[in-house]
Amino acid sequence: MNEVSVQWIDGNAFSTVTGSGHTLVLDSKPKEEETSAGPAPMEMLLVGLAGCTAVDVVHILRRQRQPMTGLQVTVKGERADDYPMVYTNITIEYVVQGDVDEEKLERAIALSEEKYCSASAMLGKTAHIEHTYRLEKD
């Protein structure tokens, strides 16, 4: 079972500790005169999605012996106007560098989104998720 602990620091800032011992400061949207101490919790949901699918795609392409030299995943999310303001539309953009076969890249993305990425499966219950990709050959 995964576990995290969150402790209020002050204002809108919270210190988090993960079960694996990593720490992070979270902050909600600060007022104009305030600076943010860290990402907002809803941003971290998108980080989780980006990280989850990135790990999958790298793992799958490595298993297929594809010569990938780089990967960047950018996730953009639109939230509902009314509370609880869940994500309703999410776009995932994959930018892959290397001499990767395009069909194998498409298959790796599909496997991540449809089978392996639990973050995608959970967020897909409330949000329409679509993806784009760009392959930059070396």
Short mmCIF file of C-alpha atoms in Angstrom, two decimals:
data_model
loop_
_atom_site.label_atom_id
_atom_site.label_comp_id
_atom_site.label_asym_id
_atom_site.label_seq_id
_atom_site.Cartn_x
_atom_site.Cartn_y
_atom_site.Cartn_z
CA MET A 1 0.00 0.00 0.00
CA ASN A 2 1.27 3.49 -0.82
CA GLU A 3 1.32 6.09 1.92
CA VAL A 4 1.93 9.82 2.18
CA SER A 5 1.79 12.24 5.09
CA VAL A 6 0.87 15.92 4.77
CA GLN A 7 1.52 18.48 7.50
CA TRP A 8 0.38 22.10 7.42
CA ILE A 9 3.29 24.58 7.53
CA ASP A 10 1.45 27.91 7.41
CA GLY A 11 -0.71 29.92 5.05
CA ASN A 12 -1.53 27.57 2.20
CA ALA A 13 1.74 25.59 2.36
CA PHE A 14 1.98 21.94 3.36
CA SER A 15 4.98 19.64 3.79
CA THR A 16 4.58 16.15 2.40
CA VAL A 17 6.56 13.00 3.03
CA THR A 18 6.07 9.92 0.88
CA GLY A 19 6.34 6.35 2.05
CA SER A 20 9.59 6.11 0.08
CA GLY A 21 11.03 9.02 2.10
CA HIS A 22 10.80 11.83 -0.43
CA THR A 23 9.66 15.29 0.68
CA LEU A 24 7.82 17.99 -1.21
CA VAL A 25 6.12 21.26 -0.34
CA LEU A 26 2.60 21.78 -1.68
CA ASP A 27 0.86 25.13 -1.92
CA SER A 28 -2.53 26.21 -3.15
CA LYS A 29 -3.06 29.20 -5.38
CA PRO A 30 -1.42 32.12 -3.55
CA LYS A 31 -2.85 35.61 -3.42
CA GLU A 32 -1.28 38.11 -5.82
CA GLU A 33 1.13 39.48 -3.21
CA GLU A 34 2.25 36.01 -2.09
CA THR A 35 4.73 33.68 -3.70
CA SER A 36 4.02 30.00 -4.10
CA ALA A 37 6.03 27.58 -1.97
CA GLY A 38 5.36 24.63 -4.29
CA PRO A 39 2.98 23.04 -6.76
CA ALA A 40 -0.74 22.84 -6.07
CA PRO A 41 -2.22 19.42 -5.25
CA MET A 42 -4.21 19.36 -8.52
CA GLU A 43 -1.00 20.07 -10.46
CA MET A 44 0.50 17.04 -8.74
CA LEU A 45 -2.28 14.88 -10.16
CA LEU A 46 -1.09 15.90 -13.63
CA VAL A 47 2.53 15.24 -12.58
CA GLY A 48 1.45 11.76 -11.52
CA LEU A 49 -0.20 11.15 -14.89
CA ALA A 50 2.81 12.45 -16.83
CA GLY A 51 5.24 10.41 -14.77
CA CYS A 52 3.14 7.25 -14.91
CA THR A 53 2.79 7.25 -18.69
CA ALA A 54 6.40 8.35 -19.24
CA VAL A 55 7.69 5.40 -17.21
CA ASP A 56 5.46 3.05 -19.21
CA VAL A 57 6.48 4.40 -22.62
CA VAL A 58 10.20 4.28 -21.79
CA HIS A 59 9.89 0.74 -20.44
CA ILE A 60 7.91 -0.51 -23.46
CA LEU A 61 10.21 1.11 -26.02
CA ARG A 62 13.28 -0.30 -24.25
CA ARG A 63 11.74 -3.78 -24.31
CA GLN A 64 11.18 -3.31 -28.04
CA ARG A 65 14.85 -2.30 -28.35
CA GLN A 66 13.97 1.08 -29.81
CA PRO A 67 16.87 3.58 -29.86
CA MET A 68 15.14 6.36 -27.92
CA THR A 69 17.47 9.16 -26.82
CA GLY A 70 14.93 11.43 -25.11
CA LEU A 71 11.34 11.78 -23.97
CA GLN A 72 9.34 14.74 -22.75
CA VAL A 73 5.72 14.40 -21.66
CA THR A 74 3.60 17.52 -21.21
CA VAL A 75 0.13 17.24 -19.69
CA LYS A 76 -2.49 20.00 -19.80
CA GLY A 77 -5.74 19.74 -17.89
CA GLU A 78 -9.00 21.69 -17.96
CA ARG A 79 -11.12 21.67 -14.82
CA ALA A 80 -14.86 22.01 -14.32
CA ASP A 81 -16.10 25.42 -13.19
CA ASP A 82 -18.18 23.97 -10.34
CA TYR A 83 -16.93 22.20 -7.23
CA PRO A 84 -15.30 19.77 -6.82
CA MET A 85 -13.72 21.18 -10.02
CA VAL A 86 -12.51 17.82 -11.35
CA TYR A 87 -10.46 17.57 -14.51
CA THR A 88 -12.78 17.24 -17.49
CA ASN A 89 -10.34 17.39 -20.43
CA ILE A 90 -6.71 16.32 -20.41
CA THR A 91 -4.21 16.42 -23.26
CA ILE A 92 -0.96 14.47 -23.12
CA GLU A 93 1.82 15.47 -25.52
CA TYR A 94 4.73 13.08 -26.03
CA VAL A 95 7.93 14.34 -27.68
CA VAL A 96 10.26 11.44 -28.40
CA GLN A 97 13.81 11.78 -29.68
CA GLY A 98 15.66 9.01 -31.46
CA ASP A 99 15.38 6.68 -34.40
CA VAL A 100 12.18 5.14 -33.02
CA ASP A 101 9.76 3.24 -35.25
CA GLU A 102 6.56 5.31 -35.35
CA GLU A 103 4.23 2.30 -35.16
CA LYS A 104 6.06 1.01 -32.09
CA LEU A 105 5.79 4.44 -30.46
CA GLU A 106 2.04 4.53 -31.14
CA ARG A 107 1.71 1.04 -29.66
CA ALA A 108 3.71 1.98 -26.56
CA ILE A 109 1.50 5.03 -25.95
CA ALA A 110 -1.67 2.97 -26.48
CA LEU A 111 -0.50 0.26 -24.07
CA SER A 112 0.29 2.86 -21.43
CA GLU A 113 -3.04 4.64 -21.76
CA GLU A 114 -5.22 1.55 -22.15
CA LYS A 115 -3.51 -1.06 -19.98
CA TYR A 116 -0.67 -0.02 -17.70
CA CYS A 117 -1.04 3.58 -16.45
CA SER A 118 -3.22 3.52 -13.34
CA ALA A 119 -3.22 7.34 -13.16
CA SER A 120 -4.72 7.46 -16.65
CA ALA A 121 -7.32 4.85 -15.71
CA MET A 122 -8.40 6.85 -12.64
CA LEU A 123 -8.43 10.30 -14.25
CA GLY A 124 -10.19 8.84 -17.28
CA LYS A 125 -13.25 8.23 -15.09
CA THR A 126 -13.98 11.98 -15.01
CA ALA A 127 -11.92 13.44 -17.86
CA HIS A 128 -11.68 12.94 -21.59
CA ILE A 129 -8.01 12.13 -22.20
CA GLU A 130 -6.42 12.53 -25.60
CA HIS A 131 -2.83 12.48 -26.74
CA THR A 132 -0.56 13.80 -29.43
CA TYR A 133 3.01 12.85 -30.16
CA ARG A 134 5.95 14.20 -32.08
CA LEU A 135 8.86 12.04 -33.14
CA GLU A 136 12.17 13.85 -33.57
CA LYS A 137 14.55 11.58 -35.46
CA ASP A 138 18.27 11.86 -34.68
#
